[in-house]
């Protein structure tokens, strides 16, 4: 089962966690995992945007080089 982490409401998971009979030390670990997933999801989004920006700059350079070669 694949879940798109961008669409997940992590606060809902935190609320569910409060209303379960899981031992407190396990809840702490689960909260840490939720925070880690949130952080990694945000970082992944930033890295994707950066990669897209860098790759689009490289494409324009290639296009300029190709144009220069064609005009010679």
PDB file of N, CA and C in Angstrom, residues 1-8 10 13:
ATOM      1  N   UNK A   1       0.838  -1.178   0.000  1.00  0.00           N
ATOM      2  CA  UNK A   1       0.000   0.000   0.000  1.00  0.00           C
ATOM      3  C   UNK A   1       0.880   1.237   0.000  1.00  0.00           C
ATOM      4  N   UNK A   2       0.664   2.116  -0.945  1.00  0.00           N
ATOM      5  CA  UNK A   2       1.457   3.326  -1.064  1.00  0.00           C
ATOM      6  C   UNK A   2       0.627   4.529  -0.635  1.00  0.00           C
ATOM      7  N   UNK A   3       1.227   5.389   0.186  1.00  0.00           N
ATOM      8  CA  UNK A   3       0.538   6.573   0.672  1.00  0.00           C
ATOM      9  C   UNK A   3       1.323   7.790   0.229  1.00  0.00           C
ATOM     10  N   UNK A   4       0.629   8.759  -0.360  1.00  0.00           N
ATOM     11  CA  UNK A   4       1.263  10.010  -0.723  1.00  0.00           C
ATOM     12  C   UNK A   4       1.388  10.850   0.539  1.00  0.00           C
ATOM     13  N   UNK A   5       2.615  11.038   1.031  1.00  0.00           N
ATOM     14  CA  UNK A   5       2.820  11.725   2.306  1.00  0.00           C
ATOM     15  C   UNK A   5       2.492  13.208   2.228  1.00  0.00           C
ATOM     16  N   UNK A   6       2.381  13.770   1.018  1.00  0.00           N
ATOM     17  CA  UNK A   6       2.000  15.174   0.892  1.00  0.00           C
ATOM     18  C   UNK A   6       0.551  15.394   1.292  1.00  0.00           C
ATOM     19  N   UNK A   7      -0.289  14.378   1.136  1.00  0.00           N
ATOM     20  CA  UNK A   7      -1.718  14.507   1.394  1.00  0.00           C
ATOM     21  C   UNK A   7      -2.130  14.017   2.780  1.00  0.00           C
ATOM     22  N   UNK A   8      -1.176  13.594   3.590  1.00  0.00           N
ATOM     23  CA  UNK A   8      -1.499  13.009   4.888  1.00  0.00           C
ATOM     24  C   UNK A   8      -1.665  14.125   5.926  1.00  0.00           C
ATOM     25  N   UNK A  10      -1.050  14.806   9.340  1.00  0.00           N
ATOM     26  CA  UNK A  10      -0.277  14.237  10.443  1.00  0.00           C
ATOM     27  C   UNK A  10      -0.894  14.578  11.790  1.00  0.00           C
ATOM     28  N   UNK A  13      -3.157  11.880  12.888  1.00  0.00           N
ATOM     29  CA  UNK A  13      -2.454  10.725  13.467  1.00  0.00           C
ATOM     30  C   UNK A  13      -2.040  11.005  14.906  1.00  0.00           C
TER      31      UNK A  13
END
